[in-house]
PDB file of C-alpha atoms in Angstrom:
ATOM      1  CA  UNK A  22      -1.954  -9.936   1.412  1.00 52.00           C
ATOM      2  CA  UNK A  23      -1.815  -6.350   2.693  1.00 69.00           C
ATOM      3  CA  UNK A  24       1.846  -5.622   3.246  1.00 86.00           C
ATOM      4  CA  UNK A  25       2.942  -3.285   6.081  1.00 90.00           C
ATOM      5  CA  UNK A  26       3.288  -0.309   4.270  1.00 94.00           C
ATOM      6  CA  UNK A  27      -0.507  -0.594   2.879  1.00 93.00           C
ATOM      7  CA  UNK A  28      -1.479  -1.571   6.426  1.00 93.00           C
ATOM      8  CA  UNK A  29      -0.269   2.080   7.430  1.00 95.00           C
ATOM      9  CA  UNK A  30      -0.930   3.816   4.487  1.00 96.00           C
ATOM     10  CA  UNK A  31      -4.946   2.868   5.095  1.00 94.00           C
ATOM     11  CA  UNK A  32      -4.381   3.636   8.673  1.00 93.00           C
ATOM     12  CA  UNK A  33      -3.061   6.962   8.113  1.00 95.00           C
ATOM     13  CA  UNK A  34      -6.536   7.527   5.508  1.00 95.00           C
ATOM     14  CA  UNK A  35      -8.581   6.109   8.258  1.00 93.00           C
ATOM     15  CA  UNK A  36      -7.452   8.562  11.099  1.00 93.00           C
ATOM     16  CA  UNK A  37      -7.856  11.338   8.520  1.00 94.00           C
ATOM     17  CA  UNK A  38     -11.542  10.541   8.026  1.00 93.00           C
ATOM     18  CA  UNK A  39     -12.125  10.182  11.720  1.00 91.00           C
ATOM     19  CA  UNK A  40     -10.826  13.165  11.941  1.00 90.00           C
ATOM     20  CA  UNK A  41     -13.222  14.655   9.426  1.00 91.00           C
ATOM     21  CA  UNK A  42     -10.245  16.066   7.315  1.00 93.00           C
ATOM     22  CA  UNK A  43      -9.965  16.615   4.015  1.00 94.00           C
ATOM     23  CA  UNK A  44      -6.721  16.121   4.137  1.00 96.00           C
ATOM     24  CA  UNK A  45      -3.955  12.990   4.962  1.00 97.00           C
ATOM     25  CA  UNK A  46      -1.742  15.173   6.695  1.00 96.00           C
ATOM     26  CA  UNK A  47       2.575  14.094   7.596  1.00 96.00           C
ATOM     27  CA  UNK A  48       0.499  13.262  11.844  1.00 95.00           C
ATOM     28  CA  UNK A  49      -2.012  11.089  10.060  1.00 96.00           C
ATOM     29  CA  UNK A  50       0.632   9.462   8.135  1.00 96.00           C
ATOM     30  CA  UNK A  51       2.997   9.151  11.146  1.00 96.00           C
ATOM     31  CA  UNK A  52       0.305   7.342  13.705  1.00 95.00           C
ATOM     32  CA  UNK A  53      -1.073   5.491  10.756  1.00 95.00           C
ATOM     33  CA  UNK A  54       2.974   3.384  11.104  1.00 95.00           C
ATOM     34  CA  UNK A  55       2.379   3.503  15.021  1.00 94.00           C
ATOM     35  CA  UNK A  56      -1.543   1.819  14.241  1.00 91.00           C
ATOM     36  CA  UNK A  57       0.484  -0.688  12.098  1.00 92.00           C
ATOM     37  CA  UNK A  58       3.122  -1.853  13.854  1.00 91.00           C
ATOM     38  CA  UNK A  59       2.122  -1.324  17.449  1.00 89.00           C
ATOM     39  CA  UNK A  60       1.007  -4.281  19.836  1.00 86.00           C
ATOM     40  CA  UNK A  61      -1.392  -3.425  22.540  1.00 86.00           C
ATOM     41  CA  UNK A  62      -1.213  -0.117  21.706  1.00 87.00           C
ATOM     42  CA  UNK A  63       2.891   0.559  22.467  1.00 90.00           C
ATOM     43  CA  UNK A  64       5.087   0.886  19.871  1.00 90.00           C
ATOM     44  CA  UNK A  65       8.210  -0.626  20.611  1.00 88.00           C
ATOM     45  CA  UNK A  66      11.356   1.002  18.434  1.00 86.00           C
ATOM     46  CA  UNK A  67      14.924  -0.434  20.154  1.00 78.00           C
ATOM     47  CA  UNK A  68      15.293   1.631  23.572  1.00 79.00           C
ATOM     48  CA  UNK A  69      12.059   4.782  22.454  1.00 85.00           C
ATOM     49  CA  UNK A  70       8.266   2.615  24.015  1.00 89.00           C
ATOM     50  CA  UNK A  71       5.709   4.775  22.521  1.00 89.00           C
ATOM     51  CA  UNK A  72       2.419   5.135  24.086  1.00 89.00           C
ATOM     52  CA  UNK A  73      -0.247   5.215  21.683  1.00 89.00           C
ATOM     53  CA  UNK A  74      -2.804   5.558  24.828  1.00 87.00           C
ATOM     54  CA  UNK A  75      -0.672   8.239  25.672  1.00 85.00           C
ATOM     55  CA  UNK A  76      -1.017  10.098  22.319  1.00 82.00           C
ATOM     56  CA  UNK A  77      -4.496  10.499  23.227  1.00 78.00           C
ATOM     57  CA  UNK A  78      -4.881   8.217  20.320  1.00 74.00           C
ATOM     58  CA  UNK A  79      -8.107   5.448  22.326  1.00 57.00           C
ATOM     59  CA  UNK A  80      -7.651   2.257  20.908  1.00 52.00           C
ATOM     60  CA  UNK A  81     -12.273   1.967  21.604  1.00 49.00           C
ATOM     61  CA  UNK A  82     -12.779   4.687  19.730  1.00 50.00           C
ATOM     62  CA  UNK A  83     -10.518   3.950  16.947  1.00 47.00           C
ATOM     63  CA  UNK A  84     -11.122   0.534  16.261  1.00 49.00           C
ATOM     64  CA  UNK A  85     -15.404   1.468  16.001  1.00 51.00           C
ATOM     65  CA  UNK A  86     -14.122   4.002  13.306  1.00 50.00           C
ATOM     66  CA  UNK A  87     -12.358   1.837  11.453  1.00 50.00           C
ATOM     67  CA  UNK A  88     -15.074  -0.691  10.544  1.00 53.00           C
ATOM     68  CA  UNK A  89     -17.305   1.859   9.551  1.00 56.00           C
ATOM     69  CA  UNK A  90     -17.842   1.197   5.899  1.00 52.00           C
ATOM     70  CA  UNK A  91     -20.174   3.787   5.324  1.00 53.00           C
ATOM     71  CA  UNK A  92     -18.086   6.715   5.414  1.00 74.00           C
ATOM     72  CA  UNK A  93     -16.950   7.502   2.127  1.00 80.00           C
ATOM     73  CA  UNK A  94     -16.018  10.891   2.762  1.00 85.00           C
ATOM     74  CA  UNK A  95     -13.378  12.287   0.199  1.00 90.00           C
ATOM     75  CA  UNK A  96      -9.623  12.789   1.679  1.00 95.00           C
ATOM     76  CA  UNK A  97      -6.495  13.953  -0.439  1.00 96.00           C
ATOM     77  CA  UNK A  98      -2.842  13.509   0.673  1.00 97.00           C
ATOM     78  CA  UNK A  99      -0.961  17.147   1.381  1.00 97.00           C
ATOM     79  CA  UNK A 100       1.596  18.040   0.204  1.00 96.00           C
ATOM     80  CA  UNK A 101       3.541  18.022   2.944  1.00 95.00           C
ATOM     81  CA  UNK A 102       2.915  14.190   2.947  1.00 96.00           C
ATOM     82  CA  UNK A 103       3.324  13.814  -0.877  1.00 96.00           C
ATOM     83  CA  UNK A 104       6.951  14.783   0.168  1.00 96.00           C
ATOM     84  CA  UNK A 105       7.685  12.981   2.697  1.00 96.00           C
ATOM     85  CA  UNK A 106       6.730  10.084   0.188  1.00 96.00           C
ATOM     86  CA  UNK A 107       9.415  11.025  -2.122  1.00 95.00           C
ATOM     87  CA  UNK A 108      11.781  11.367   1.132  1.00 95.00           C
ATOM     88  CA  UNK A 109      10.588   7.068   2.086  1.00 96.00           C
ATOM     89  CA  UNK A 110      11.311   6.264  -2.168  1.00 96.00           C
ATOM     90  CA  UNK A 111      15.407   8.268  -1.186  1.00 95.00           C
ATOM     91  CA  UNK A 112      16.246   6.548   1.787  1.00 95.00           C
ATOM     92  CA  UNK A 113      14.758   3.545   0.506  1.00 94.00           C
ATOM     93  CA  UNK A 114      16.920   3.643  -2.734  1.00 93.00           C
ATOM     94  CA  UNK A 115      19.867   4.597  -0.215  1.00 92.00           C
ATOM     95  CA  UNK A 116      19.444   1.811   1.459  1.00 91.00           C
ATOM     96  CA  UNK A 117      19.791  -0.718  -1.580  1.00 91.00           C
ATOM     97  CA  UNK A 118      16.089  -1.690  -1.084  1.00 90.00           C
ATOM     98  CA  UNK A 119      13.807  -1.959  -4.377  1.00 88.00           C
ATOM     99  CA  UNK A 120      10.898  -1.383  -2.117  1.00 92.00           C
ATOM    100  CA  UNK A 121       9.749   0.817  -0.151  1.00 94.00           C
ATOM    101  CA  UNK A 122       9.589  -0.471   3.621  1.00 93.00           C
ATOM    102  CA  UNK A 123       7.289   0.873   6.721  1.00 94.00           C
ATOM    103  CA  UNK A 124      11.284   1.434   8.605  1.00 94.00           C
ATOM    104  CA  UNK A 125      11.856   3.626   5.404  1.00 95.00           C
ATOM    105  CA  UNK A 126       8.720   6.088   6.405  1.00 96.00           C
ATOM    106  CA  UNK A 127       9.599   6.340   9.664  1.00 95.00           C
ATOM    107  CA  UNK A 128      13.480   7.235   8.788  1.00 95.00           C
ATOM    108  CA  UNK A 129      11.743  10.307   6.790  1.00 96.00           C
ATOM    109  CA  UNK A 130      10.236  11.315   9.782  1.00 95.00           C
ATOM    110  CA  UNK A 131      13.741  12.232  10.955  1.00 94.00           C
ATOM    111  CA  UNK A 132      13.594  15.252   9.840  1.00 89.00           C
ATOM    112  CA  UNK A 133      10.164  16.798  10.242  1.00 94.00           C
ATOM    113  CA  UNK A 134       9.953  19.467  13.122  1.00 91.00           C
ATOM    114  CA  UNK A 135       6.707  20.031  13.901  1.00 92.00           C
ATOM    115  CA  UNK A 136       3.348  18.205  14.807  1.00 93.00           C
ATOM    116  CA  UNK A 137       3.651  14.438  16.293  1.00 92.00           C
ATOM    117  CA  UNK A 138       6.843  14.625  15.047  1.00 93.00           C
ATOM    118  CA  UNK A 139       8.256  17.429  17.309  1.00 93.00           C
ATOM    119  CA  UNK A 140       6.152  16.343  19.715  1.00 90.00           C
ATOM    120  CA  UNK A 141       7.705  13.339  20.272  1.00 90.00           C
ATOM    121  CA  UNK A 142      10.776  14.492  19.568  1.00 90.00           C
ATOM    122  CA  UNK A 143      10.466  17.057  22.908  1.00 90.00           C
ATOM    123  CA  UNK A 144       8.798  14.386  25.190  1.00 87.00           C
ATOM    124  CA  UNK A 145      11.672  11.677  24.373  1.00 85.00           C
ATOM    125  CA  UNK A 146      13.910  14.174  23.882  1.00 87.00           C
ATOM    126  CA  UNK A 147      14.738  12.913  20.332  1.00 88.00           C
ATOM    127  CA  UNK A 148      17.650  14.505  17.971  1.00 90.00           C
ATOM    128  CA  UNK A 149      17.065  13.501  14.812  1.00 91.00           C
ATOM    129  CA  UNK A 150      19.892  11.128  15.110  1.00 90.00           C
ATOM    130  CA  UNK A 151      18.555   9.322  17.751  1.00 89.00           C
ATOM    131  CA  UNK A 152      15.514   8.476  16.190  1.00 91.00           C
ATOM    132  CA  UNK A 153      17.407   7.319  12.267  1.00 92.00           C
ATOM    133  CA  UNK A 154      19.945   5.523  15.212  1.00 89.00           C
ATOM    134  CA  UNK A 155      16.406   3.729  17.042  1.00 88.00           C
ATOM    135  CA  UNK A 156      15.577   2.802  14.364  1.00 90.00           C
ATOM    136  CA  UNK A 157      18.681   1.315  11.948  1.00 88.00           C
ATOM    137  CA  UNK A 158      18.530  -1.483  14.854  1.00 81.00           C
ATOM    138  CA  UNK A 159      14.623  -1.788  14.247  1.00 77.00           C
ATOM    139  CA  UNK A 160      13.589  -5.335  13.381  1.00 69.00           C
ATOM    140  CA  UNK A 161       9.854  -5.547  13.130  1.00 65.00           C
ATOM    141  CA  UNK A 162       8.059  -8.534  14.129  1.00 56.00           C
ATOM    142  CA  UNK A 163       6.622 -11.014  11.871  1.00 46.00           C
ATOM    143  CA  UNK A 164       3.322  -9.625   9.678  1.00 45.00           C
ATOM    144  CA  UNK A 165       1.817 -12.833  11.942  1.00 44.00           C
ATOM    145  CA  UNK A 166       2.293 -10.161  14.993  1.00 42.00           C
ATOM    146  CA  UNK A 167       1.437  -7.210  13.957  1.00 41.00           C
ATOM    147  CA  UNK A 168      -1.781  -7.717  12.839  1.00 44.00           C
ATOM    148  CA  UNK A 169      -3.537  -4.645  14.361  1.00 44.00           C
ATOM    149  CA  UNK A 170      -7.117  -5.470  14.616  1.00 41.00           C
ATOM    150  CA  UNK A 171      -8.104  -2.659  12.626  1.00 39.00           C
ATOM    151  CA  UNK A 172      -7.024  -4.744   9.016  1.00 39.00           C
ATOM    152  CA  UNK A 173      -9.108  -4.497   6.679  1.00 39.00           C
ATOM    153  CA  UNK A 174      -9.936  -7.534   4.285  1.00 41.00           C
ATOM    154  CA  UNK A 175      -9.907 -11.400   5.434  1.00 45.00           C
ATOM    155  CA  UNK A 176      -8.135 -12.458   7.977  1.00 47.00           C
ATOM    156  CA  UNK A 177      -5.211 -14.753   8.029  1.00 52.00           C
ATOM    157  CA  UNK A 178      -5.198 -18.515   7.554  1.00 54.00           C
ATOM    158  CA  UNK A 179      -2.653 -20.493   9.965  1.00 54.00           C
ATOM    159  CA  UNK A 180      -0.017 -22.896   7.167  1.00 54.00           C
ATOM    160  CA  UNK A 181      -2.109 -25.710   9.216  1.00 53.00           C
ATOM    161  CA  UNK A 182      -5.277 -24.821   7.852  1.00 64.00           C
ATOM    162  CA  UNK A 183      -3.181 -24.153   3.858  1.00 69.00           C
ATOM    163  CA  UNK A 184      -1.556 -27.382   4.328  1.00 67.00           C
ATOM    164  CA  UNK A 185      -5.298 -29.763   4.007  1.00 71.00           C
ATOM    165  CA  UNK A 186      -6.013 -27.861   1.313  1.00 79.00           C
ATOM    166  CA  UNK A 187      -6.349 -28.761  -2.474  1.00 84.00           C
ATOM    167  CA  UNK A 188      -7.960 -25.528  -4.035  1.00 87.00           C
ATOM    168  CA  UNK A 189      -7.366 -21.806  -2.965  1.00 88.00           C
ATOM    169  CA  UNK A 190      -9.834 -19.173  -3.774  1.00 87.00           C
ATOM    170  CA  UNK A 191      -7.592 -16.083  -5.692  1.00 88.00           C
ATOM    171  CA  UNK A 192      -6.936 -14.400  -2.200  1.00 86.00           C
ATOM    172  CA  UNK A 193      -6.572 -17.426  -0.358  1.00 87.00           C
ATOM    173  CA  UNK A 194      -3.419 -17.995  -3.193  1.00 89.00           C
ATOM    174  CA  UNK A 195      -2.608 -14.853  -2.521  1.00 87.00           C
ATOM    175  CA  UNK A 196      -2.556 -15.740   0.525  1.00 86.00           C
ATOM    176  CA  UNK A 197      -0.578 -19.010   0.472  1.00 84.00           C
ATOM    177  CA  UNK A 198       2.334 -16.595  -1.842  1.00 86.00           C
ATOM    178  CA  UNK A 199       2.262 -13.851   0.078  1.00 83.00           C
ATOM    179  CA  UNK A 200       1.627 -12.017  -2.702  1.00 86.00           C
ATOM    180  CA  UNK A 201      -1.488  -9.249  -3.628  1.00 87.00           C
ATOM    181  CA  UNK A 202      -4.462 -10.886  -4.808  1.00 85.00           C
ATOM    182  CA  UNK A 203      -4.411  -8.681  -7.658  1.00 85.00           C
ATOM    183  CA  UNK A 204      -1.426 -10.256  -8.579  1.00 87.00           C
ATOM    184  CA  UNK A 205      -2.294 -14.000  -8.720  1.00 89.00           C
ATOM    185  CA  UNK A 206      -6.066 -11.913 -10.867  1.00 88.00           C
ATOM    186  CA  UNK A 207      -3.431 -11.002 -13.266  1.00 88.00           C
ATOM    187  CA  UNK A 208      -1.829 -14.210 -13.153  1.00 89.00           C
ATOM    188  CA  UNK A 209      -5.502 -16.269 -14.119  1.00 89.00           C
ATOM    189  CA  UNK A 210      -6.151 -13.303 -16.617  1.00 87.00           C
ATOM    190  CA  UNK A 211      -3.251 -13.688 -18.858  1.00 87.00           C
ATOM    191  CA  UNK A 212      -3.194 -18.049 -18.216  1.00 87.00           C
ATOM    192  CA  UNK A 213      -0.157 -18.232 -16.129  1.00 89.00           C
ATOM    193  CA  UNK A 214      -1.984 -19.485 -13.845  1.00 91.00           C
ATOM    194  CA  UNK A 215      -5.041 -22.179 -14.506  1.00 89.00           C
ATOM    195  CA  UNK A 216      -7.993 -21.269 -12.633  1.00 90.00           C
ATOM    196  CA  UNK A 217     -10.908 -23.035 -12.691  1.00 88.00           C
ATOM    197  CA  UNK A 218     -14.636 -21.493 -12.503  1.00 84.00           C
ATOM    198  CA  UNK A 219     -17.706 -24.075  -9.917  1.00 79.00           C
ATOM    199  CA  UNK A 220     -20.311 -24.161 -11.791  1.00 79.00           C
ATOM    200  CA  UNK A 221     -22.116 -21.718 -12.876  1.00 76.00           C
ATOM    201  CA  UNK A 222     -20.747 -19.549 -10.331  1.00 77.00           C
ATOM    202  CA  UNK A 223     -18.580 -16.069 -10.865  1.00 79.00           C
ATOM    203  CA  UNK A 224     -16.474 -18.191  -7.820  1.00 82.00           C
ATOM    204  CA  UNK A 225     -12.745 -19.642  -9.148  1.00 87.00           C
ATOM    205  CA  UNK A 226     -10.844 -21.794  -7.556  1.00 89.00           C
ATOM    206  CA  UNK A 227      -7.243 -22.535  -8.340  1.00 90.00           C
ATOM    207  CA  UNK A 228      -5.643 -25.994  -7.697  1.00 89.00           C
ATOM    208  CA  UNK A 229      -2.905 -26.642  -5.152  1.00 87.00           C
ATOM    209  CA  UNK A 230      -0.468 -27.851  -7.902  1.00 86.00           C
ATOM    210  CA  UNK A 231      -0.749 -25.030 -10.324  1.00 88.00           C
ATOM    211  CA  UNK A 232       0.045 -22.696  -7.818  1.00 89.00           C
ATOM    212  CA  UNK A 233       2.864 -24.887  -6.577  1.00 86.00           C
ATOM    213  CA  UNK A 234       4.273 -24.910 -10.467  1.00 85.00           C
ATOM    214  CA  UNK A 235       4.497 -20.988  -9.971  1.00 86.00           C
ATOM    215  CA  UNK A 236       7.549 -21.046  -7.872  1.00 85.00           C
ATOM    216  CA  UNK A 237      10.702 -22.055  -9.766  1.00 81.00           C
ATOM    217  CA  UNK A 238      14.543 -21.791  -8.584  1.00 77.00           C
ATOM    218  CA  UNK A 239      16.087 -18.827  -8.065  1.00 78.00           C
ATOM    219  CA  UNK A 240      19.480 -18.546 -10.268  1.00 73.00           C
ATOM    220  CA  UNK A 241      21.287 -15.582  -9.404  1.00 75.00           C
ATOM    221  CA  UNK A 242      23.166 -13.685 -12.581  1.00 68.00           C
ATOM    222  CA  UNK A 243      25.649 -14.592 -13.864  1.00 54.00           C
ATOM    223  CA  UNK A 244      28.437 -11.631 -14.267  1.00 50.00           C
TER     224      UNK A 244
ATOM    225  CA  UNK B  17     -14.616  -2.625 -16.426  1.00 85.00           C
ATOM    226  CA  UNK B  18     -13.089  -0.058 -18.419  1.00 94.00           C
ATOM    227  CA  UNK B  19      -9.079   0.046 -18.852  1.00 96.00           C
ATOM    228  CA  UNK B  20      -8.372   4.377 -18.682  1.00 98.00           C
ATOM    229  CA  UNK B  21      -4.933   6.220 -19.349  1.00 97.00           C
ATOM    230  CA  UNK B  22      -4.719   9.246 -16.967  1.00 97.00           C
ATOM    231  CA  UNK B  23      -1.150  11.615 -19.016  1.00 97.00           C
ATOM    232  CA  UNK B  24       1.176  13.219 -16.967  1.00 96.00           C
ATOM    233  CA  UNK B  25       3.606  15.942 -17.855  1.00 93.00           C
ATOM    234  CA  UNK B  26       6.053  15.881 -14.844  1.00 88.00           C
ATOM    235  CA  UNK B  27       9.551  17.882 -16.048  1.00 90.00           C
ATOM    236  CA  UNK B  28      12.604  16.659 -14.442  1.00 88.00           C
ATOM    237  CA  UNK B  29      10.862  14.328 -11.998  1.00 89.00           C
ATOM    238  CA  UNK B  30      12.564  11.201 -10.208  1.00 91.00           C
ATOM    239  CA  UNK B  31      12.754   8.451  -9.442  1.00 90.00           C
ATOM    240  CA  UNK B  32      11.468   9.359  -6.210  1.00 92.00           C
ATOM    241  CA  UNK B  33       8.466  10.881  -7.062  1.00 93.00           C
ATOM    242  CA  UNK B  34       7.189   8.768  -8.908  1.00 93.00           C
ATOM    243  CA  UNK B  35       7.880   5.846  -5.934  1.00 94.00           C
ATOM    244  CA  UNK B  36       5.311   8.218  -3.527  1.00 96.00           C
ATOM    245  CA  UNK B  37       2.833   8.778  -6.379  1.00 96.00           C
ATOM    246  CA  UNK B  38       2.220   5.108  -7.267  1.00 95.00           C
ATOM    247  CA  UNK B  39       2.390   4.595  -2.907  1.00 96.00           C
ATOM    248  CA  UNK B  40      -0.131   6.677  -2.601  1.00 97.00           C
ATOM    249  CA  UNK B  41      -2.155   5.356  -5.849  1.00 96.00           C
ATOM    250  CA  UNK B  42      -2.779   1.805  -4.335  1.00 95.00           C
ATOM    251  CA  UNK B  43      -3.677   3.051  -0.637  1.00 95.00           C
ATOM    252  CA  UNK B  44      -6.437   5.209  -2.808  1.00 96.00           C
ATOM    253  CA  UNK B  45      -7.270   2.868  -4.648  1.00 96.00           C
ATOM    254  CA  UNK B  46      -7.641   0.611  -1.837  1.00 94.00           C
ATOM    255  CA  UNK B  47      -9.433   3.003   0.466  1.00 94.00           C
ATOM    256  CA  UNK B  48     -12.076   3.857  -2.457  1.00 95.00           C
ATOM    257  CA  UNK B  49     -12.406  -0.108  -3.475  1.00 95.00           C
ATOM    258  CA  UNK B  50     -13.698  -0.173   0.019  1.00 92.00           C
ATOM    259  CA  UNK B  51     -16.094   3.032  -0.167  1.00 93.00           C
ATOM    260  CA  UNK B  52     -17.951   1.218  -3.437  1.00 93.00           C
ATOM    261  CA  UNK B  53     -15.676   2.681  -6.056  1.00 95.00           C
ATOM    262  CA  UNK B  54     -13.732  -0.194  -7.544  1.00 96.00           C
ATOM    263  CA  UNK B  55     -10.670   1.356  -9.053  1.00 96.00           C
ATOM    264  CA  UNK B  56      -7.428  -0.381  -9.385  1.00 95.00           C
ATOM    265  CA  UNK B  57      -3.918   0.861 -10.566  1.00 96.00           C
ATOM    266  CA  UNK B  58      -2.954  -1.492 -13.494  1.00 95.00           C
ATOM    267  CA  UNK B  59       0.769  -0.176 -14.288  1.00 94.00           C
ATOM    268  CA  UNK B  60       2.544   2.723 -15.370  1.00 95.00           C
ATOM    269  CA  UNK B  61       5.037   3.365 -18.218  1.00 94.00           C
ATOM    270  CA  UNK B  62       7.328   6.619 -18.445  1.00 92.00           C
ATOM    271  CA  UNK B  63       8.736   8.249 -21.182  1.00 93.00           C
ATOM    272  CA  UNK B  64      12.017  10.157 -20.653  1.00 90.00           C
ATOM    273  CA  UNK B  65      12.069  11.403 -23.676  1.00 91.00           C
ATOM    274  CA  UNK B  66       9.372  13.057 -23.756  1.00 92.00           C
ATOM    275  CA  UNK B  67       8.903  13.545 -19.443  1.00 91.00           C
ATOM    276  CA  UNK B  68       5.342  11.899 -20.123  1.00 94.00           C
ATOM    277  CA  UNK B  69       4.164   9.169 -17.360  1.00 95.00           C
ATOM    278  CA  UNK B  70       1.152   6.974 -18.650  1.00 96.00           C
ATOM    279  CA  UNK B  71      -0.408   5.717 -15.853  1.00 96.00           C
ATOM    280  CA  UNK B  72      -2.913   3.113 -16.356  1.00 97.00           C
ATOM    281  CA  UNK B  73      -6.428   2.039 -14.083  1.00 97.00           C
ATOM    282  CA  UNK B  74      -9.744   0.179 -14.641  1.00 96.00           C
ATOM    283  CA  UNK B  75     -12.364   1.930 -13.366  1.00 97.00           C
ATOM    284  CA  UNK B  76     -15.672   2.639 -13.739  1.00 97.00           C
ATOM    285  CA  UNK B  77     -15.960   5.370 -15.043  1.00 97.00           C
ATOM    286  CA  UNK B  78     -13.076   8.483 -16.210  1.00 97.00           C
ATOM    287  CA  UNK B  79     -14.321  10.723 -12.974  1.00 97.00           C
ATOM    288  CA  UNK B  80     -13.252   7.621 -10.605  1.00 97.00           C
ATOM    289  CA  UNK B  81      -9.599   7.795 -12.057  1.00 98.00           C
ATOM    290  CA  UNK B  82      -9.382  11.408 -11.845  1.00 97.00           C
ATOM    291  CA  UNK B  83     -10.678  11.221  -8.125  1.00 97.00           C
ATOM    292  CA  UNK B  84      -8.700   8.494  -7.549  1.00 97.00           C
ATOM    293  CA  UNK B  85      -5.236  11.094  -8.828  1.00 97.00           C
ATOM    294  CA  UNK B  86      -6.792  13.975  -6.697  1.00 97.00           C
ATOM    295  CA  UNK B  87      -6.668  11.728  -3.338  1.00 97.00           C
ATOM    296  CA  UNK B  88      -3.498  10.814  -4.237  1.00 97.00           C
ATOM    297  CA  UNK B  89      -2.378  13.942  -5.111  1.00 97.00           C
ATOM    298  CA  UNK B  90      -0.649  13.130  -8.343  1.00 96.00           C
ATOM    299  CA  UNK B  91      -0.910  16.233 -11.156  1.00 95.00           C
ATOM    300  CA  UNK B  92      -2.813  14.924 -14.658  1.00 96.00           C
ATOM    301  CA  UNK B  93      -3.284  17.017 -18.050  1.00 96.00           C
ATOM    302  CA  UNK B  94      -5.550  13.740 -19.525  1.00 96.00           C
ATOM    303  CA  UNK B  95      -7.571  11.165 -18.708  1.00 97.00           C
ATOM    304  CA  UNK B  96      -8.893   8.944 -21.029  1.00 97.00           C
ATOM    305  CA  UNK B  97     -10.652   6.021 -21.969  1.00 97.00           C
ATOM    306  CA  UNK B  98      -8.716   3.413 -23.891  1.00 96.00           C
ATOM    307  CA  UNK B  99      -8.834   0.173 -26.110  1.00 93.00           C
ATOM    308  CA  UNK B 100      -6.547  -3.039 -24.058  1.00 87.00           C
ATOM    309  CA  UNK B 101      -5.052  -5.009 -27.296  1.00 87.00           C
ATOM    310  CA  UNK B 102      -2.806  -7.470 -26.062  1.00 86.00           C
ATOM    311  CA  UNK B 103      -1.174 -10.219 -28.549  1.00 91.00           C
ATOM    312  CA  UNK B 104      -2.463 -13.194 -26.903  1.00 89.00           C
ATOM    313  CA  UNK B 105      -5.727 -11.932 -27.871  1.00 86.00           C
ATOM    314  CA  UNK B 106      -4.327 -11.133 -32.007  1.00 87.00           C
TER     315      UNK B 106
END
């Protein structure tokens, strides 16, 4: 399963491609973040309601282009976007988070005073403090809910579907344990996770028992 | 698929810069894979003493690794194909 930051960054790249720009800008990134958390094209952060439609991000147009896999235009992150990632990593560290979450990237925009963020600040009469304050209370909805229509890859299986399952493909196994497919493939490669090959085929299958055996009780470190 | 190392000399680099680069590399690798160039960031090692970072990728060619790093806007000085050796295999 793709995490929400991956969904947002991929949406940012797609937006740059749609604009036929060689650069993924800060605006692309902000819009990618919004697309990752929007429902019905509405972004709700605390008391703030941001309408993506009003910002000119027409949903129909977006989803059509985003499914266009033939777009091989090479786009690179701009220096502004690079600086924003670094600021988000700094914010995540101050927040005692081992990973950069979507909220850290959003908070990093508090200090941006140009482009789309400047428009938003003006339109909603937002100060940097109000933006950070809204985000400090923000609870993202669960991943199932924020699954945007543009999401790439396999659809999420419901818990019920998995309940009956005995054999999992690497993608399904990744979804089952809420890790990346590459993690599962890595475990298989190193022998940590036993896998079966369908006779004469390349496809791999993993048994439920073997997946569950990967989990062990967490023991807090003794100080 | 072949394995490559991108060597970077980044004096004064901070953990934030490394984290930001990692996030960008992941998204660009996913995008290139979708475009039909299957490239994957495997792992990176930072050597504080030499201020060098060695980043390992699985890719069809060194050009693919170069392109990934250009897209992610991460500077590099060299890219080489590497042979993987693991304790289990010797």
